[in-house]
Short mmCIF file of C-alpha atoms in Angstrom, two decimals:
data_model
loop_
_atom_site.label_atom_id
_atom_site.label_comp_id
_atom_site.label_asym_id
_atom_site.label_seq_id
_atom_site.Cartn_x
_atom_site.Cartn_y
_atom_site.Cartn_z
CA MET A 1 -16.59 15.13 -14.10
CA ARG A 2 -17.51 13.94 -16.98
CA VAL A 3 -18.41 10.55 -18.05
CA SER A 4 -17.06 10.09 -21.64
CA CYS A 5 -19.89 8.40 -24.08
CA ARG A 6 -20.14 7.29 -27.85
CA ARG A 7 -22.39 6.93 -29.73
CA PRO A 8 -22.63 5.62 -33.86
CA ASN A 9 -22.94 8.64 -36.53
CA VAL A 10 -26.12 8.07 -38.45
CA GLY A 11 -27.46 10.59 -40.87
CA VAL A 12 -31.45 8.94 -40.92
CA PRO A 13 -34.87 9.60 -39.66
CA GLN A 14 -35.48 8.95 -36.40
CA SER A 15 -38.37 6.26 -36.59
CA SER A 16 -35.93 4.71 -39.21
CA VAL A 17 -32.69 2.82 -36.86
CA LYS A 18 -32.15 2.41 -32.96
CA SER A 19 -28.81 3.46 -31.80
CA LYS A 20 -26.84 2.54 -29.10
CA LEU A 21 -25.94 5.20 -26.55
CA ARG A 22 -22.78 4.05 -24.35
CA ILE A 23 -22.89 5.99 -20.40
CA GLY A 24 -19.90 5.40 -17.93
CA SER A 25 -20.34 1.16 -18.50
CA PHE A 26 -23.96 1.29 -19.67
CA ASP A 27 -25.91 0.60 -22.87
CA ILE A 28 -29.05 2.73 -23.95
CA GLN A 29 -30.99 1.73 -26.45
CA ILE A 30 -32.44 4.54 -28.16
CA ASN A 31 -35.28 4.60 -31.05
CA GLY A 32 -33.68 7.38 -34.10
CA GLY A 33 -31.60 9.03 -33.49
CA THR A 34 -29.86 11.82 -36.29
CA ASN A 35 -26.43 13.14 -36.10
CA ILE A 36 -25.15 11.04 -33.14
CA ALA A 37 -21.43 11.06 -32.19
CA ALA A 38 -19.22 10.66 -30.03
CA THR A 39 -20.76 12.71 -26.52
CA GLU A 40 -19.86 13.86 -23.07
CA LEU A 41 -22.06 14.12 -20.25
CA SER A 42 -21.36 16.41 -16.68
CA THR A 43 -22.43 14.69 -13.68
CA ARG A 44 -24.53 18.10 -13.89
CA GLN A 45 -26.47 16.96 -16.40
CA LEU A 46 -27.39 13.70 -14.85
CA ARG A 47 -28.29 14.61 -11.31
CA ALA A 48 -30.55 17.93 -13.28
CA PHE A 49 -32.34 15.00 -15.30
CA VAL A 50 -32.91 12.79 -12.12
CA ALA A 51 -34.27 16.25 -10.68
CA LEU A 52 -36.68 16.92 -13.45
CA VAL A 53 -37.98 12.95 -13.77
CA ASP A 54 -38.47 12.84 -9.23
CA LEU A 55 -40.15 16.23 -9.29
CA PRO A 56 -42.49 16.80 -13.40
CA ASN A 57 -40.79 20.88 -12.38
CA PHE A 58 -38.93 23.22 -13.82
CA THR A 59 -39.44 25.47 -11.22
CA ARG A 60 -38.75 23.15 -8.41
CA ALA A 61 -36.45 20.49 -9.95
CA ALA A 62 -34.63 23.86 -10.91
CA GLN A 63 -34.61 25.13 -6.70
CA ALA A 64 -33.63 21.26 -5.62
CA CYS A 65 -30.06 21.92 -7.92
CA HIS A 66 -29.74 25.47 -6.60
CA LEU A 67 -30.62 27.34 -10.30
CA SER A 68 -32.75 29.22 -11.66
CA GLN A 69 -34.79 28.24 -14.04
CA PRO A 70 -33.69 29.79 -17.10
CA ALA A 71 -30.05 27.66 -16.10
CA PHE A 72 -31.68 24.58 -15.27
CA SER A 73 -33.72 24.79 -18.78
CA THR A 74 -30.74 25.60 -20.40
CA LEU A 75 -29.06 22.50 -18.62
CA ILE A 76 -32.07 20.24 -19.40
CA ARG A 77 -31.94 21.06 -23.18
CA ALA A 78 -28.18 20.80 -23.16
CA LEU A 79 -28.38 17.15 -21.93
CA GLU A 80 -31.48 16.28 -24.19
CA GLN A 81 -28.43 17.72 -27.53
CA GLU A 82 -25.81 15.58 -26.63
CA VAL A 83 -27.84 12.51 -26.04
CA GLY A 84 -29.49 13.16 -28.96
CA ALA A 85 -32.75 12.65 -28.02
CA ARG A 86 -36.38 14.70 -26.60
CA LEU A 87 -35.79 12.77 -22.97
CA PHE A 88 -39.32 15.01 -21.11
CA ASP A 89 -42.73 16.14 -22.81
CA ARG A 90 -43.29 19.62 -22.05
CA ASN A 91 -46.80 21.65 -21.77
CA THR A 92 -47.99 24.00 -19.26
CA ARG A 93 -49.38 21.95 -17.63
CA SER A 94 -46.96 18.59 -17.33
CA VAL A 95 -43.52 17.35 -17.67
CA GLN A 96 -43.26 14.03 -18.73
CA LEU A 97 -40.16 11.50 -20.05
CA THR A 98 -40.14 10.36 -23.30
CA PRO A 99 -40.32 6.81 -24.08
CA GLU A 100 -36.37 7.39 -24.73
CA GLY A 101 -36.41 9.29 -21.79
CA ARG A 102 -37.61 6.66 -19.70
CA LEU A 103 -34.86 4.30 -21.36
CA PHE A 104 -31.83 6.69 -19.92
CA GLU A 105 -33.58 7.06 -16.75
CA ALA A 106 -32.28 3.78 -15.10
CA SER A 107 -28.66 3.99 -16.50
CA ALA A 108 -28.95 7.52 -15.24
CA ARG A 109 -29.46 6.79 -12.32
CA ARG A 110 -27.00 3.48 -11.68
CA LEU A 111 -24.39 6.00 -13.22
CA LEU A 112 -25.33 8.61 -10.41
CA ALA A 113 -24.88 6.01 -7.83
CA ASP A 114 -20.94 4.76 -9.27
CA ILE A 115 -19.77 8.11 -8.96
CA ALA A 116 -21.07 8.61 -5.16
CA ARG A 117 -19.79 4.87 -4.64
CA ALA A 118 -16.20 5.61 -6.68
CA ILE A 119 -16.10 9.08 -4.66
CA GLY A 120 -17.09 7.54 -1.31
CA ASP A 121 -14.66 4.82 -2.12
CA LEU A 122 -11.51 7.43 -2.78
CA GLY A 123 -12.73 9.60 0.49
CA ASP A 124 -12.38 6.31 3.04
CA HIS A 125 -8.90 5.36 1.03
CA VAL A 126 -7.79 8.74 1.62
CA GLU A 127 -9.40 9.64 5.04
CA ARG A 128 -7.31 5.86 5.40
CA ARG A 129 -10.58 4.13 6.83
CA LYS A 130 -9.98 1.86 4.13
CA GLY A 131 -7.01 0.66 2.69
CA ARG A 132 -3.74 -1.80 2.34
CA VAL A 133 -0.26 -1.50 3.05
CA HIS A 134 2.37 -4.62 1.84
CA VAL A 135 4.90 -4.45 4.07
CA ALA A 136 8.93 -6.57 3.85
CA ALA A 137 10.75 -6.77 6.64
CA LEU A 138 13.58 -8.98 8.08
CA PRO A 139 12.65 -11.62 10.45
CA SER A 140 14.00 -10.08 14.03
CA LEU A 141 11.89 -6.67 13.12
CA ALA A 142 9.01 -8.75 11.77
CA ALA A 143 9.46 -10.88 15.28
CA GLY A 144 10.69 -8.31 17.27
CA TRP A 145 9.85 -5.46 17.00
CA LEU A 146 6.95 -5.23 14.37
CA PRO A 147 3.91 -6.25 16.57
CA ALA A 148 3.06 -3.23 18.40
CA LEU A 149 4.12 -0.98 16.08
CA PHE A 150 1.02 -2.88 13.93
CA SER A 151 -1.25 -3.16 17.05
CA ASP A 152 -0.98 0.72 17.87
CA PHE A 153 -1.75 1.13 13.51
CA HIS A 154 -4.39 -1.06 13.44
CA ALA A 155 -6.08 0.23 16.67
CA GLN A 156 -5.96 4.11 14.80
CA TRP A 157 -7.04 2.95 11.37
CA PRO A 158 -9.04 -0.45 12.44
CA GLY A 159 -9.99 -0.59 8.71
CA ILE A 160 -6.48 -1.35 6.37
CA GLU A 161 -6.17 -4.51 6.52
CA LEU A 162 -1.97 -5.16 6.94
CA GLN A 163 0.43 -8.03 5.13
CA LEU A 164 3.45 -8.59 6.32
CA SER A 165 6.03 -11.25 4.42
CA ASP A 166 9.05 -11.22 6.37
CA GLN A 167 12.37 -12.41 4.97
CA LEU A 168 15.84 -11.79 4.73
CA SER A 169 16.96 -8.59 3.07
CA ASP A 170 17.32 -9.38 -0.98
CA ALA A 171 13.37 -10.52 -0.84
CA CYS A 172 12.39 -7.99 1.13
CA ILE A 173 13.54 -5.65 -1.72
CA ASP A 174 12.79 -7.93 -4.39
CA LEU A 175 9.20 -7.36 -3.28
CA VAL A 176 10.11 -4.13 -3.47
CA ARG A 177 11.08 -4.10 -6.67
CA GLY A 178 8.48 -5.95 -7.96
CA GLY A 179 5.46 -3.94 -7.08
CA GLN A 180 4.30 -6.13 -4.60
CA ALA A 181 5.26 -4.69 -1.35
CA ASP A 182 4.68 -0.95 -0.60
CA PHE A 183 8.20 -0.58 1.30
CA ALA A 184 10.46 -3.04 3.42
CA LEU A 185 12.49 -2.85 6.35
CA ALA A 186 15.96 -4.71 5.66
CA ALA A 187 19.72 -4.64 5.62
CA ALA A 188 21.75 -2.82 3.23
CA GLY A 189 23.51 -5.16 -0.06
CA SER A 190 25.14 -4.47 -2.83
CA ARG A 191 21.85 -5.48 -5.07
CA ALA A 192 19.89 -2.42 -2.58
CA THR A 193 22.87 0.15 -2.61
CA ASP A 194 23.40 -0.81 -6.69
CA SER A 195 19.83 -0.15 -7.94
CA ALA A 196 18.40 2.95 -9.33
CA GLU A 197 15.20 1.86 -9.02
CA LEU A 198 15.18 1.86 -5.02
CA ARG A 199 15.14 4.96 -2.46
CA MET A 200 17.11 3.66 0.50
CA ARG A 201 17.14 5.78 3.51
CA VAL A 202 19.03 4.69 6.82
CA LEU A 203 16.37 4.48 9.95
CA CYS A 204 19.16 3.02 12.40
CA THR A 205 22.08 1.35 12.78
CA ASP A 206 21.99 -2.45 14.32
CA ARG A 207 24.89 -3.53 16.69
CA PHE A 208 26.08 -6.67 17.85
CA HIS A 209 26.47 -8.93 20.78
CA LEU A 210 28.19 -12.18 22.20
CA VAL A 211 25.67 -14.38 23.07
CA CYS A 212 26.79 -17.93 24.72
CA ARG A 213 25.78 -20.26 27.57
CA ALA A 214 26.08 -18.56 31.01
CA ASP A 215 28.93 -20.88 32.02
CA HIS A 216 30.96 -20.21 28.94
CA PRO A 217 34.82 -18.64 29.62
CA LEU A 218 33.69 -15.80 27.71
CA ALA A 219 30.60 -14.85 29.73
CA THR A 220 32.55 -13.74 32.38
CA GLU A 221 36.20 -12.39 30.15
CA PRO A 222 36.69 -8.48 31.11
CA ARG A 223 37.34 -7.49 27.32
CA LEU A 224 36.01 -9.27 24.86
CA THR A 225 37.68 -8.78 21.33
CA LEU A 226 37.20 -10.49 17.92
CA ARG A 227 40.55 -12.10 18.14
CA LYS A 228 39.21 -13.98 21.65
CA LEU A 229 36.05 -15.20 20.27
CA GLN A 230 37.78 -16.97 17.78
CA PRO A 231 39.05 -20.42 19.19
CA PHE A 232 35.26 -21.65 20.25
CA ALA A 233 33.14 -23.16 18.15
CA PHE A 234 30.66 -20.68 16.61
CA ILE A 235 26.88 -20.45 15.35
CA HIS A 236 26.75 -19.01 11.87
CA MET A 237 23.81 -18.09 9.81
CA THR A 238 23.43 -18.62 6.08
CA ARG A 239 25.95 -17.28 3.66
CA ASN A 240 22.69 -14.62 2.16
CA SER A 241 21.71 -13.15 6.23
CA SER A 242 22.41 -9.30 6.67
CA VAL A 243 23.99 -10.67 9.85
CA ARG A 244 26.36 -13.13 8.25
CA GLN A 245 27.30 -10.17 5.76
CA ALA A 246 28.06 -8.00 8.43
CA LEU A 247 30.19 -10.00 10.11
CA GLU A 248 32.06 -11.41 7.35
CA VAL A 249 32.96 -7.57 6.72
CA ALA A 250 34.34 -7.56 10.27
CA LEU A 251 36.02 -10.48 10.87
CA HIS A 252 38.01 -10.32 7.36
CA PRO A 253 41.11 -12.02 7.46
CA LEU A 254 40.21 -13.45 10.60
CA ALA A 255 38.13 -16.93 9.77
CA MET A 256 36.15 -18.75 12.75
CA SER A 257 36.09 -22.25 14.05
CA THR A 258 31.67 -22.68 12.88
CA VAL A 259 30.19 -26.06 13.76
CA LEU A 260 27.43 -24.91 12.49
CA GLU A 261 25.48 -23.16 9.27
CA VAL A 262 21.71 -21.87 10.71
CA GLU A 263 18.77 -19.98 8.43
CA GLN A 264 16.77 -19.60 11.94
CA LEU A 265 17.13 -16.57 14.79
CA ALA A 266 15.52 -18.82 16.42
CA THR A 267 18.19 -22.26 15.57
CA VAL A 268 21.29 -20.06 17.63
CA MET A 269 19.74 -19.50 20.65
CA GLY A 270 18.91 -23.74 20.46
CA MET A 271 22.05 -24.27 20.15
CA VAL A 272 23.81 -21.94 22.11
CA GLU A 273 21.53 -22.65 24.91
CA ALA A 274 22.46 -25.93 24.58
CA GLY A 275 25.97 -26.06 24.94
CA LEU A 276 26.87 -26.47 20.90
CA GLY A 277 28.74 -23.29 19.82
CA ILE A 278 28.93 -19.16 20.89
CA SER A 279 27.50 -16.68 18.11
CA VAL A 280 27.43 -12.96 17.57
CA VAL A 281 23.78 -11.53 16.71
CA PRO A 282 22.39 -8.49 16.18
CA THR A 283 20.86 -6.59 19.00
CA LEU A 284 17.31 -6.68 17.55
CA THR A 285 17.95 -10.12 17.81
CA LEU A 286 18.24 -10.16 21.47
CA TYR A 287 14.98 -10.74 22.09
CA GLN A 288 14.97 -14.51 20.94
CA PHE A 289 18.05 -14.66 23.60
CA ARG A 290 16.49 -13.56 26.89
CA ARG A 291 16.82 -16.19 28.97
CA GLU A 292 18.95 -17.45 32.33
CA SER A 293 21.25 -19.53 31.09
CA ILE A 294 22.22 -17.39 27.93
CA ALA A 295 24.53 -14.67 28.81
CA ILE A 296 24.55 -11.66 26.21
CA ARG A 297 27.39 -8.69 25.80
CA PRO A 298 28.32 -6.21 23.57
CA LEU A 299 30.64 -6.01 21.48
CA PRO A 300 32.47 -2.70 21.55
CA LEU A 301 33.57 -3.04 18.38
CA PRO A 302 32.80 0.32 15.96
CA GLN A 303 33.27 -1.89 12.22
CA LEU A 304 31.20 -4.88 13.35
CA THR A 305 27.19 -3.20 12.55
CA ARG A 306 24.51 -3.27 10.46
CA ARG A 307 22.40 -0.37 9.26
CA ILE A 308 18.47 -1.08 8.58
CA TYR A 309 16.88 0.80 6.03
CA LEU A 310 13.57 1.83 4.48
CA VAL A 311 13.77 1.09 0.97
CA GLN A 312 11.18 1.74 -1.25
CA ARG A 313 10.50 2.52 -5.58
CA ARG A 314 12.18 6.09 -6.18
CA GLU A 315 8.39 6.03 -8.71
CA GLY A 316 5.19 6.18 -7.93
CA SER A 317 4.05 7.45 -4.44
CA LEU A 318 2.46 5.61 -1.77
CA SER A 319 -0.89 5.19 -1.24
CA ALA A 320 -2.70 6.67 2.02
CA ALA A 321 -2.39 4.07 3.76
CA ALA A 322 0.32 2.77 3.45
CA GLY A 323 1.60 5.83 3.60
CA GLY A 324 0.90 6.91 7.25
CA LEU A 325 2.54 4.09 8.37
CA HIS A 326 5.15 4.48 6.62
CA ASP A 327 5.40 7.84 8.75
CA MET A 328 5.03 5.86 11.72
CA VAL A 329 8.17 3.15 11.13
CA VAL A 330 10.26 6.56 10.43
CA GLU A 331 8.75 7.75 13.80
CA ARG A 332 9.50 4.72 15.42
CA LEU A 333 12.54 2.77 14.95
CA GLY A 334 13.89 6.20 13.28
CA SER A 335 14.34 6.90 17.26
CA LEU A 336 14.85 3.55 17.89
CA SER A 337 17.63 3.56 20.69
CA ILE A 338 20.05 0.48 19.88
#
C-alpha cells in the first residue's frame, strides 16, 4: 500500500523555511527542506522507520522487519529522500532521531494505526463480522416469511445490522432504484419490467385463494370459478397493490361487486371475519387468515397468479453482508412450495 503525500516545491536553504508535509490526513511541520515535491510513502517505509525508532540499531531493526541490513538501510535512505529531510543521526555507537524525525514519528505511528484499522474493518465486513443490509419487501413477505429467515441470518452473522422497509411493490422498487435498498422482494409491474436499471429474477409464483366466512355459501361450493364469486360483495385491496393488479388482469372483463377497498390485508381479514364480504388473496398472505371463523379455498385458476421477483440494480456489486442475505433469500424463497 502506498500513501500519497504532497509538499510545496521550494529551493531555499534548509534553515530558512518551514515546509508542511502532508501524510494521509496528518500535517507535519518540518524546518527547512530543499527541492520538496509531490511524493509517495509506502507502509513498508513507515514500518521500517518505526522499527528503527523502537530499536535504535540498524541490525536489530532490520531483523524485526525481516530484511537484510543493507536492504533496510536502503529503505531508510529512500524514505529520507522522499520526505526531503534527515530523520536519523547515525554514528558507530547509536542511532537517534533528528528534530524532523521526532516530528515525523507521531504522524507515522498514527498513519500506520489508521491503515491497520482500515484493513481490519474491511476484513470484518468481508468476513461478515460487521455490515449493514437494507431490504425492501412486500408487507406479506415482511411479516409472514422474512422473520424466520432474518432470525437465522442474525444467528449466523450477529454483527450485521438489518434494515427492512415493508412497502408495496412500486415503493420497494423505487428504494432499490434510488440506491437506498440493497435489493427488494416485490411483485412485478410495468415500472419494474420496463426499467433497464434493474435486474429482475423470478423467485416464485404466488397463487390465490378465496377467503370468506366459514358459514358463507362459497365455503362449501364444490367447484369455484370467478363467475361464481361475482355476485357476492367483494373486499378489494387498493389499485396500487400487486394483489389488486393481478386480480384485475385475471378478472377482465368481469367486474366484482366491490363493497369496500382497503390498504392492509389485516383489514381485509377483519372485514371478511365480520361478514362484510369475500376476498381473494395470495398464498403468501394466508398466515393472516388462518382462524376457525374463516374458510380458505384454493382457486384453481392458472391465469390468477403473481410472480415474486428479487430486484436489484444492474450496476454495482452487493456488499459481502448483502450478498450473504441475498443468497439465503434465493435459496429459501426459490425452493418454497406455494
